[in-house]
Coordinates of C-alpha atoms in Angstrom, one line a residue:
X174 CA -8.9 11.4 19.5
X175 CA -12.5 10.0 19.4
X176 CA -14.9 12.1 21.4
X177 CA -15.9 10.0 24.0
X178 CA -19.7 11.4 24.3
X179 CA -20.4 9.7 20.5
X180 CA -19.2 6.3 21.1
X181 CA -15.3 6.8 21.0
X182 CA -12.5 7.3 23.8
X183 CA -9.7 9.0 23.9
X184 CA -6.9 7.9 21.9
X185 CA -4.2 6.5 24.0
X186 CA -1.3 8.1 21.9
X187 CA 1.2 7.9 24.5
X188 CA 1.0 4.3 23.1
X189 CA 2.0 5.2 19.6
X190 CA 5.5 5.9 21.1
X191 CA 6.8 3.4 23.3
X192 CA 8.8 0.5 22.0
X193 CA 7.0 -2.6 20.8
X194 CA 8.9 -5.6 22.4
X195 CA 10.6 -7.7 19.9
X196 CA 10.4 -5.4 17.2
X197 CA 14.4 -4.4 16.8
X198 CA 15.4 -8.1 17.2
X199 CA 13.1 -9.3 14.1
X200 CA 14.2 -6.1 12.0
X201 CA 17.4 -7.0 12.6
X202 CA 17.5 -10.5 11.5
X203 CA 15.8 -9.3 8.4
X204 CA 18.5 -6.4 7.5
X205 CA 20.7 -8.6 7.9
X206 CA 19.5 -11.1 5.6
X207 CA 19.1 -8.3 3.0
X208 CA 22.6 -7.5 2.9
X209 CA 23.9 -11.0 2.6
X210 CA 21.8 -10.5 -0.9
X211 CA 23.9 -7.3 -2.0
X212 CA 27.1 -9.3 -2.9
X213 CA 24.9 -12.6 -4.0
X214 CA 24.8 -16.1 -2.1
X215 CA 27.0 -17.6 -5.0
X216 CA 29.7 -17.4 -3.2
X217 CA 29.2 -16.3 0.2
X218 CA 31.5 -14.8 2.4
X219 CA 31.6 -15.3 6.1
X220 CA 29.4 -11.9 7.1
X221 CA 27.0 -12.9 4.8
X222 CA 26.8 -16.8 6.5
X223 CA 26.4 -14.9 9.9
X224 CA 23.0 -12.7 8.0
X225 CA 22.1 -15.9 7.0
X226 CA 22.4 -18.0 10.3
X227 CA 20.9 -14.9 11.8
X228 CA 17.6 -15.2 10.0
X229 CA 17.5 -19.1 11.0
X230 CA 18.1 -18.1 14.6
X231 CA 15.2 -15.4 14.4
X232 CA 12.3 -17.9 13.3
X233 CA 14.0 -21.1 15.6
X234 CA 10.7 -21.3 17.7
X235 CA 8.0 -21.5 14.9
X236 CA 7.6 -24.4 11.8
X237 CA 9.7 -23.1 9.8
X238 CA 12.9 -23.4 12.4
X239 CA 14.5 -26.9 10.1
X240 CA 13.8 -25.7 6.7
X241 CA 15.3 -23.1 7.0
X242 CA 18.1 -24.1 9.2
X243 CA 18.8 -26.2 6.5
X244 CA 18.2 -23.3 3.7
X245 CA 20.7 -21.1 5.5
X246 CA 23.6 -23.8 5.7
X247 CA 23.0 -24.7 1.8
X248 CA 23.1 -20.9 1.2
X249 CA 25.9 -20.3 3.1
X250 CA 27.6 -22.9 1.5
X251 CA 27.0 -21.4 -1.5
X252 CA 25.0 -25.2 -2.6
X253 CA 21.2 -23.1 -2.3
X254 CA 18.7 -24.6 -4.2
X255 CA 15.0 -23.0 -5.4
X256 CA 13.8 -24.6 -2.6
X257 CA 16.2 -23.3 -0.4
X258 CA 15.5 -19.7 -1.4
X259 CA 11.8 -19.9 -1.0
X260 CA 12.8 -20.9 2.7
X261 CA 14.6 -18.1 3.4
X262 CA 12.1 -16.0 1.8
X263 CA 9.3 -17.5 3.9
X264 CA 11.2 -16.8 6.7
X265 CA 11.9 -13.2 5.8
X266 CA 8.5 -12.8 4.7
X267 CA 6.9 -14.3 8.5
X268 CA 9.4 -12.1 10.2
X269 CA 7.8 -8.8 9.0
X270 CA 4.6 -10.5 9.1
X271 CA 5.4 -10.6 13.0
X272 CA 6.0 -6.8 12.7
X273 CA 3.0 -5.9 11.2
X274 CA 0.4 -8.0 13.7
X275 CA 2.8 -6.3 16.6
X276 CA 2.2 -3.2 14.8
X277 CA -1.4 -3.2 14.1
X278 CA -2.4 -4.9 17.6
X279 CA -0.6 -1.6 19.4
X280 CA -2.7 0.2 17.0
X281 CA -6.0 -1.0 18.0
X282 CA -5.1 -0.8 21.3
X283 CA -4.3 2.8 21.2
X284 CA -7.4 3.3 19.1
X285 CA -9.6 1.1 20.8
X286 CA -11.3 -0.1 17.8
X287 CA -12.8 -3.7 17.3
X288 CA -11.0 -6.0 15.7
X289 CA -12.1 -8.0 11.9
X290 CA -13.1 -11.3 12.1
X291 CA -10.2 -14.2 10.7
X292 CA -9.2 -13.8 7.0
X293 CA -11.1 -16.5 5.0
X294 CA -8.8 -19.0 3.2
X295 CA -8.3 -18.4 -0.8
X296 CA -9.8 -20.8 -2.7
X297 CA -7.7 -23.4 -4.9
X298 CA -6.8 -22.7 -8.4
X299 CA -5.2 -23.8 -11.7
X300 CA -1.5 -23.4 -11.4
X301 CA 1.0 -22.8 -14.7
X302 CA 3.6 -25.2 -12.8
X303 CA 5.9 -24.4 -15.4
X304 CA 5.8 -20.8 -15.7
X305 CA 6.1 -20.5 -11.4
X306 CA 9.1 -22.9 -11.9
X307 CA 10.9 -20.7 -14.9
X308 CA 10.1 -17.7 -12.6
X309 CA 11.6 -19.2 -9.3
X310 CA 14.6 -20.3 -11.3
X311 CA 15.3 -16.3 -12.7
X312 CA 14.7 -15.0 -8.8
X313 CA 17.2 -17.7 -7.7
X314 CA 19.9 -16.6 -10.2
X315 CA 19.0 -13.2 -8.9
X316 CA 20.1 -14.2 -5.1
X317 CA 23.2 -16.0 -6.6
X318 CA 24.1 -13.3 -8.4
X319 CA 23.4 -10.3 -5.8
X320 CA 22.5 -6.6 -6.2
X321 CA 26.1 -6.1 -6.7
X322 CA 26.4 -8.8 -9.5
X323 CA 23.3 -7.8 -12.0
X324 CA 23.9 -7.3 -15.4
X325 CA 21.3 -7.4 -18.5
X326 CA 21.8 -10.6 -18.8
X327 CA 20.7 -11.4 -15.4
X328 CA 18.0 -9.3 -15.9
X329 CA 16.8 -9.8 -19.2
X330 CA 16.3 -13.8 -18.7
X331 CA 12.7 -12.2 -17.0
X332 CA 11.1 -11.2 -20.3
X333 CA 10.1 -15.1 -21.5
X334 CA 8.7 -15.7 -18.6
X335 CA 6.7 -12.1 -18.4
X336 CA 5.8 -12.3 -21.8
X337 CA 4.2 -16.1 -21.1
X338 CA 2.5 -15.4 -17.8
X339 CA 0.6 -11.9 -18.7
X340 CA -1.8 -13.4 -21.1
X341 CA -3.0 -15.5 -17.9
X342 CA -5.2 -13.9 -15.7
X343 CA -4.6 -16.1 -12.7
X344 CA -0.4 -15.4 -13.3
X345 CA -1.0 -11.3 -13.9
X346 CA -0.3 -10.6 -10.3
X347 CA 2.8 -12.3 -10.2
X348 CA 3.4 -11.3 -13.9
X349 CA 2.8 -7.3 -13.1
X350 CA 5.6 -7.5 -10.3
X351 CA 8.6 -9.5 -11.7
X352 CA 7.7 -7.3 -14.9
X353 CA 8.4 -4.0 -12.6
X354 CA 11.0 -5.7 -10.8
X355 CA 13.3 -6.3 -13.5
X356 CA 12.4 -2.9 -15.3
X357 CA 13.9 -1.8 -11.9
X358 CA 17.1 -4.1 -11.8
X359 CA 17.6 -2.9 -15.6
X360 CA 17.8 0.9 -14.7
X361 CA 20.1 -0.1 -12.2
X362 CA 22.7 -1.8 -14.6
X363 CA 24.9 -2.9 -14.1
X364 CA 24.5 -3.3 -9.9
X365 CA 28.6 -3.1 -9.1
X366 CA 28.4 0.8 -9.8
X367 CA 25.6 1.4 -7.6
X368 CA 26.3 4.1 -5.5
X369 CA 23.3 2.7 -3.6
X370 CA 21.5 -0.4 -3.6
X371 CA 18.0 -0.5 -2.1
X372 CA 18.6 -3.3 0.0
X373 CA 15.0 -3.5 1.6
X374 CA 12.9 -2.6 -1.4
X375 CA 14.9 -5.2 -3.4
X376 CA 14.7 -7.8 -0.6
X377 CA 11.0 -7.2 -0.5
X378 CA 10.2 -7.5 -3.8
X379 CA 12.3 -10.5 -4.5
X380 CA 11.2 -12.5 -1.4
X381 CA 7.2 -11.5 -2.4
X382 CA 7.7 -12.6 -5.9
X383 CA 9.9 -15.8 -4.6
X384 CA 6.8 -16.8 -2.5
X385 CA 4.5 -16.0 -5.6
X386 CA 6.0 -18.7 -7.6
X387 CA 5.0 -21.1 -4.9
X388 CA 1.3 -23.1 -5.6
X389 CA -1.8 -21.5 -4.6
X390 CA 0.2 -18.2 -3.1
X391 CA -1.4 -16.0 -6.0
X392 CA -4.8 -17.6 -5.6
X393 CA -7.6 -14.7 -6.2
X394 CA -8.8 -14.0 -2.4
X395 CA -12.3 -15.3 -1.3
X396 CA -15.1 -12.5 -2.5
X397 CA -18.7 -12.4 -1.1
X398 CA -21.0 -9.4 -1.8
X399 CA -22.0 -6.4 0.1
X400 CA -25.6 -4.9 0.8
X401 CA -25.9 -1.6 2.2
X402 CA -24.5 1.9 2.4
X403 CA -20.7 3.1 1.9
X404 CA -19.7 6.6 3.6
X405 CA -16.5 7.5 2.5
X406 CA -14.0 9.1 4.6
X407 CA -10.6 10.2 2.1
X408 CA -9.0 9.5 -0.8
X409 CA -5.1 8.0 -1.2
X410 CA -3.6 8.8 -4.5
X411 CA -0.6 6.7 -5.3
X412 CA 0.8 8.4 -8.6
X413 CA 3.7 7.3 -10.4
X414 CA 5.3 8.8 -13.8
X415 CA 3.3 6.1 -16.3
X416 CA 0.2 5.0 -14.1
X417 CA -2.0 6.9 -11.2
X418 CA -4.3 4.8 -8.6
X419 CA -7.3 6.3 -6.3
X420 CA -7.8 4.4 -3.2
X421 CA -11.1 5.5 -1.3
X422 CA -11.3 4.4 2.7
X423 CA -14.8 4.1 3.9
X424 CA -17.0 2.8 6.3
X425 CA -19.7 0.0 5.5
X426 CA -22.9 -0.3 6.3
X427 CA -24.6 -3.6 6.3
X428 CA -28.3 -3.5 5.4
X429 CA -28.7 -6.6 7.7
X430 CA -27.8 -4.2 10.4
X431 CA -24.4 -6.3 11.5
X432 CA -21.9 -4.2 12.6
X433 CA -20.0 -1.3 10.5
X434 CA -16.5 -2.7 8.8
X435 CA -13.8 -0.4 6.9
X436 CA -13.4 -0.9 3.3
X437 CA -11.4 0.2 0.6
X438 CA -12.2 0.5 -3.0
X439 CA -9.7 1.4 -5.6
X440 CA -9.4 2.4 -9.1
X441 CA -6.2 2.4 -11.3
X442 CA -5.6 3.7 -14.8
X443 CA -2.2 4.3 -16.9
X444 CA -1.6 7.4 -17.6
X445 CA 1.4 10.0 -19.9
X446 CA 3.6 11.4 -18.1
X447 CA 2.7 14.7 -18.7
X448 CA -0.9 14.4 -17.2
X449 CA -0.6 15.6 -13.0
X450 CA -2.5 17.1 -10.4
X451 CA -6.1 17.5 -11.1
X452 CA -5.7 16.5 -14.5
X453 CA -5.5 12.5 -12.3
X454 CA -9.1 12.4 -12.2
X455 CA -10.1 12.8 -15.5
X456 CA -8.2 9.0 -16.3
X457 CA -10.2 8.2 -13.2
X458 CA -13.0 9.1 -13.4
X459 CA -15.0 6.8 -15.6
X460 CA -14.2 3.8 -14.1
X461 CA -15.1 4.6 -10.9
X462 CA -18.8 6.7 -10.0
X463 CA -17.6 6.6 -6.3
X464 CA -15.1 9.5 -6.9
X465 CA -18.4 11.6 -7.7
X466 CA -19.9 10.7 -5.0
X467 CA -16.6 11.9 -2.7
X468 CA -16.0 15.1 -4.4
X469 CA -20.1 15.6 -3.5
X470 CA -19.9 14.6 0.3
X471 CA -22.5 11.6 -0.3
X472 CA -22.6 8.3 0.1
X473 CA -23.4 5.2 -2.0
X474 CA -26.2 2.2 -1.9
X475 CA -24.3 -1.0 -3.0
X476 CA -26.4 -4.2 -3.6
X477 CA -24.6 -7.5 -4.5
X478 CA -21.3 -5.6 -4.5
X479 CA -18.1 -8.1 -4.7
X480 CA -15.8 -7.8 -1.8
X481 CA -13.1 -9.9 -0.8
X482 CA -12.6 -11.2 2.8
X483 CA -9.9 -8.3 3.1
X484 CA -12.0 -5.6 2.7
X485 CA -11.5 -4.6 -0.7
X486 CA -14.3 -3.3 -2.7
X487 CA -14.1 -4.4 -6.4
X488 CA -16.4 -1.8 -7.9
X489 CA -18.6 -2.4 -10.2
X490 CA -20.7 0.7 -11.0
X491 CA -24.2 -1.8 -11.8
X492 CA -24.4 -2.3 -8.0
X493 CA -24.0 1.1 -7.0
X494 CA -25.8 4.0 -7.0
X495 CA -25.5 7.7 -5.3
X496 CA -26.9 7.5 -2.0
X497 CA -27.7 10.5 0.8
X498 CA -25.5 13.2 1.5
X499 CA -23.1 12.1 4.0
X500 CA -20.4 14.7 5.4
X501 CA -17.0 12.7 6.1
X502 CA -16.4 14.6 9.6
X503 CA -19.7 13.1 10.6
X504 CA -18.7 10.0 9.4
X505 CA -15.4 10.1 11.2
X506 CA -16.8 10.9 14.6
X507 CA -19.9 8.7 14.6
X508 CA -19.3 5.7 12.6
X509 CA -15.6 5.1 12.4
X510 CA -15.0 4.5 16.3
X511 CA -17.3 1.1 15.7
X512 CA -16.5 0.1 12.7
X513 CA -14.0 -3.6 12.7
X514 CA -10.3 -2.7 11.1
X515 CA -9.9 -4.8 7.7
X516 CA -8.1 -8.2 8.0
X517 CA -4.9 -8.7 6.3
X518 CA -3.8 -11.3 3.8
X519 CA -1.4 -13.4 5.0
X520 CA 1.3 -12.3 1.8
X521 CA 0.1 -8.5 2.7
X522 CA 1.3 -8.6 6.3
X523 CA 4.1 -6.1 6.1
X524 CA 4.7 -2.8 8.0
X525 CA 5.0 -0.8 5.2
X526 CA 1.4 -1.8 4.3
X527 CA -0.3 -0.3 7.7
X528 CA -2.6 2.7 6.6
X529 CA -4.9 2.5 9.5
X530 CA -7.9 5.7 9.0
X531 CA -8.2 7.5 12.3
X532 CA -10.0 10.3 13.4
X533 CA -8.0 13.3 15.5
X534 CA -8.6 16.0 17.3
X535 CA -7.9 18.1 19.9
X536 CA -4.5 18.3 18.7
X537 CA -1.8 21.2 18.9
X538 CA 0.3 21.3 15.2
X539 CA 3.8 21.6 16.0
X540 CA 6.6 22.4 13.5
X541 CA 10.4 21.9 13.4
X542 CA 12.5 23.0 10.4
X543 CA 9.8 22.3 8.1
X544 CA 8.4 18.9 9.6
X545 CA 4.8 19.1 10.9
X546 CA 3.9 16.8 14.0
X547 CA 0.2 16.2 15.8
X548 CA 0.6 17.0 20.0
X549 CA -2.1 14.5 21.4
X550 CA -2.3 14.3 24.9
X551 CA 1.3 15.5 25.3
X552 CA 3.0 13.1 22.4
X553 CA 3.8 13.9 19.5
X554 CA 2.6 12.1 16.4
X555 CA 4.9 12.8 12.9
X556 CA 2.4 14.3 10.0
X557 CA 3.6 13.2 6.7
X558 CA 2.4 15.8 4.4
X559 CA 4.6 14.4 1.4
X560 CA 1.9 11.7 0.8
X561 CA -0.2 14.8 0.4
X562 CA -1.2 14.7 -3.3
X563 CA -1.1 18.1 -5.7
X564 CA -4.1 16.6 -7.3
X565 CA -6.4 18.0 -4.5
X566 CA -7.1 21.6 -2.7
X567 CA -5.4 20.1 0.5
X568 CA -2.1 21.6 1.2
X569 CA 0.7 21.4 3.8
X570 CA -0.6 24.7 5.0
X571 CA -3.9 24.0 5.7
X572 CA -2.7 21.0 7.6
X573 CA -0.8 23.1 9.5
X574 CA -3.7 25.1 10.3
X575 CA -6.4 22.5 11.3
X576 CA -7.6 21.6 14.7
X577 CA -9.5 17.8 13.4
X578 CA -8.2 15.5 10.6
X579 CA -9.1 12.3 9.1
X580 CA -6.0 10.4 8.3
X581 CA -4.0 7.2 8.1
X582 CA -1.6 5.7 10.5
X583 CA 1.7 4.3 9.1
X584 CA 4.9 3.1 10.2
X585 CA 8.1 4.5 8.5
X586 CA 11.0 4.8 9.6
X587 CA 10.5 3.1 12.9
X588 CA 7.7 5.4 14.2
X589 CA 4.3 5.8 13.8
X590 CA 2.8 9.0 12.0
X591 CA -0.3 9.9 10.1
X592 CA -1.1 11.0 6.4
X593 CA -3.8 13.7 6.4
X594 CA -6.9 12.5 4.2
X595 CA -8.9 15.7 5.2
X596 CA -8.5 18.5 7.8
X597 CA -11.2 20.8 9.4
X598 CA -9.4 24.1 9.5
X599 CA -11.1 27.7 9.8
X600 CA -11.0 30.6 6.7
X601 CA -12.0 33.3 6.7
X602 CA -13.2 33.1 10.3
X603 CA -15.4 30.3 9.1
X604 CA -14.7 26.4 9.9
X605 CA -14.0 24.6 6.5
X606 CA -13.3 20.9 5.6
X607 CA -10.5 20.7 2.6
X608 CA -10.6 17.1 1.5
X609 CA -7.2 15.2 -0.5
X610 CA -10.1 14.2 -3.2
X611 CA -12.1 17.2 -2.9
X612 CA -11.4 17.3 -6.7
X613 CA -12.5 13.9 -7.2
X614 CA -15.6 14.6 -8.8
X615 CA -14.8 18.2 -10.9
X616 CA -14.3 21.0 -9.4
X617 CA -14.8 24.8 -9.7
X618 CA -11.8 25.9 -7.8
X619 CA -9.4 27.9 -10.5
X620 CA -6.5 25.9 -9.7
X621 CA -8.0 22.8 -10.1
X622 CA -9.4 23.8 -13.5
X623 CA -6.2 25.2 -15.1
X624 CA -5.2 21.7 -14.2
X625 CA -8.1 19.8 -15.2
X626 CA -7.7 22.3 -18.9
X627 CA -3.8 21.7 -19.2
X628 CA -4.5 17.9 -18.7
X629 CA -7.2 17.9 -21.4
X630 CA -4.7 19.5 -23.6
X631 CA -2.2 16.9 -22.9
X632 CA -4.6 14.3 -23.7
X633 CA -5.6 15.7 -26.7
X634 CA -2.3 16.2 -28.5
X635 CA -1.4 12.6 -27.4
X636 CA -4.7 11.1 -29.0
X637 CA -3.9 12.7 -32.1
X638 CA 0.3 11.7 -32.5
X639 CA -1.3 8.3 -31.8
X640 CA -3.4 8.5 -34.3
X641 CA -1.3 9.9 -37.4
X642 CA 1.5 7.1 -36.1
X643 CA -1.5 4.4 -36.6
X644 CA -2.6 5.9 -39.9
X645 CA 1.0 5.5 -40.9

């Protein structure tokens, strides 16, 4: 909830639960496609032509209705070209597009918050014809074959094309994810003794990279620059066992006094596995002075920063500098009510992309064999303290305890619920804020600097096996 006496409303969260029309129907159409992929389209059998004429049926009132009425005959025909496949995966692709504008309009709805201006189109680019050609070929030998039907050879047919694209800056995006893709398919090897496939994270990343391939889909996005000041509100952490990324929501100021827009600026690094929790920001750290700047509570001055039309900040730390203190709460109550939701690239539209920041309070914390949940207004709201990282002094428990929060909505599971950025909670009979990034910066708190030590260790010993192996 928004306090209505500083510019807000009150959140309509009785919104946040009722169905959104059309929304089975079109996730429907999708699953089934996805498992007409799990045997392979070489071959099809007659359930798998019904997934297939079922996605056709789904987008039969848009542009796309004859390609890929077409597309779905040659698949299930088992005669699918490369141009079929990127049919279906456009189709695929605009039906969870559909999901996420449904998604993200009931959002702003119940939030009330003005909407972003039209995406601006990407500009035109060079295009490797070749290289997208050699990589739509290997994703359609991945739909003949099926999740079922991988092998290494299957898989391994990726690495020439990898190997050729990464060099190329304007093919790394595409590059990075059939490069993790097929690291993925290779663990899985071979698919028929799966005991489960991951039918909607393979038909995702298949049908993303399929559209990849096509020219001008992995154009870099329009940038422009920004003037003015950045207040931070939390910090994501996305970690993962070789590389760790920071991903800081705020609010923007213009200096020309337009109105206030969310941003997001992130910073990625790779990382050992044996560097975690606090030990993050240390690999963070000096590619980004922003995370100073959160772990303080202040905000930053950017002049002539690049941003793209979506909202993302590319930092640059020469058009930055530390600005005013600025308490997030504040920031959360005050400016975030105003400020215009990001736009979405078309490619991006997909539910499981939705991390909306929202302010809440006012709330009674609920909690059911383990599972916390937000009571607004009488309905509840799922808090997903998983997506809570060890790298900060916020912890389930202090979630649990807190009466605001600054979070982000998602969808999951076919419901909305919130991942806690920040809570305002009360120790000590004294109100405190415990922030997901309060570490950001450094910290004196004792856990955080047994991890920030260990980490250094870590670090250490690896820099020096490195170095007697190079020596060698």
């Amino acid at each position: 909830m928004v306090p209505a006496d500083q510019g807000g409303g009150v959140m309509r969260a009785d919104l946040l639960t009722e169905p959104v029309e059309g929304l089975d129907e079109a996730m429907a159409a999708v699953d089934a496609f996805d498992r007409a992929l799990v045997a392979g389209l070489l071959r099809p059998r007659p359930d798998q032509a019904a997934g297939l004429t079922e996605l056709a049926h789904a987008v039969a009132a848009t542009p796309l209705a004859a390609r890929v009425a077409e597309a779905a005959g040659k698949a299930a025909a088992g005669a699918a070209g490369e141009d079929h496949f990127a049919a279906l995966a456009a189709a695929r692709t605009a039906l969870l597009g559909s999901v996420h504008d449904a998604l993200t309009n009931r959002l702003r709805e119940a939030i009330g918050r003005p909407r972003a201006e039209e995406t601006a189109p990407a500009p035109g680019g060079r295009q490797a014809v070749n290289l997208l050609a050699a990589a739509r070929s290997w994703l359609s030998d991945l739909a003949r074959a099926g999740w079922r039907g991988i092998d290494h050879d299957v898989v391994s047919a990726s690495a020439q094309v990898v190997s050729a694209m990464l060099p190329d800056p304007a093919l790394r995006r595409l590059a990075v994810l059939l490069d993790g893709f097929a690291a993925e398919l290779a663990a899985s090897c071979p698919g028929a003794t799966l005991e489960r496939v991951p039918v909607r994270r393979w038909g995702d990343l298949w049908s993303r990279a399929m559209l990849l391939t096509l020219p001008g889909a992995a154009d870099v996005p329009a940038t422009g620059t920004a003037t003015g000041r950045l207040l931070p509100l939390g910090v994501d952490v996305h970690e993962h066992a070789t590389a760790v990324q920071a991903q800081v929501h705020a609010v923007f100021e213009p200096a020309d006094g337009a109105a206030p827009r969310l941003v997001r600026a992130s910073v990625s690094a790779p990382k050992p596995d044996t560097v975690v929790g606090a030990g993050l920001w240390q690999l963070l750290r000096p590619h980004m002075s922003l995370l100073a700047a959160v772990g303080e509570g202040r905000s930053m001055d950017l002049v002539d920063m690049p941003v793209t039309a979506e909202g993302d900040v590319l930092w640059d730390d020469e058009h930055a500098r530390p600005g005013e203190p600025a308490d997030a709460f504040a920031t959360a109550r005050v400016a975030l009510p105003t400020a215009a939701d990001a736009t979405t690239a078309p490619l991006d539209r997909h539910p499981a992309r939705i991390a909306v920041p929202v302010f809440l309070e006012g709330y009674t914390v609920r909690k059911d064999d383990g599972a916390l949940a937000f009571t607004l207004a009488g309905h509840p709201l799922a808090v997903d303290t998983d997506r809570v990282p060890a790298a900060g002094p916020l912890t389930p428990e202090a979630v649990a305890a807190s009466g605001a929060c600054i979070g982000l909505l998602r969808w999951d599971a076919g419901a909305f619920g919130v991942q806690p950025l920040a809570v305002e909670t009360t120790v000590r009979r004294k109100a405190v804020a415990v922030h997901a990034g309060g570490w950001a910066g450094g910290t004196t708190d004792k856990t955080g600097v047994r991890a920030e030590k260990a980490a250094t260790a870590a670090v250490t010993v690896l820099r020096e096996r490195a170095g007697r192996l190079l020596r060698k």
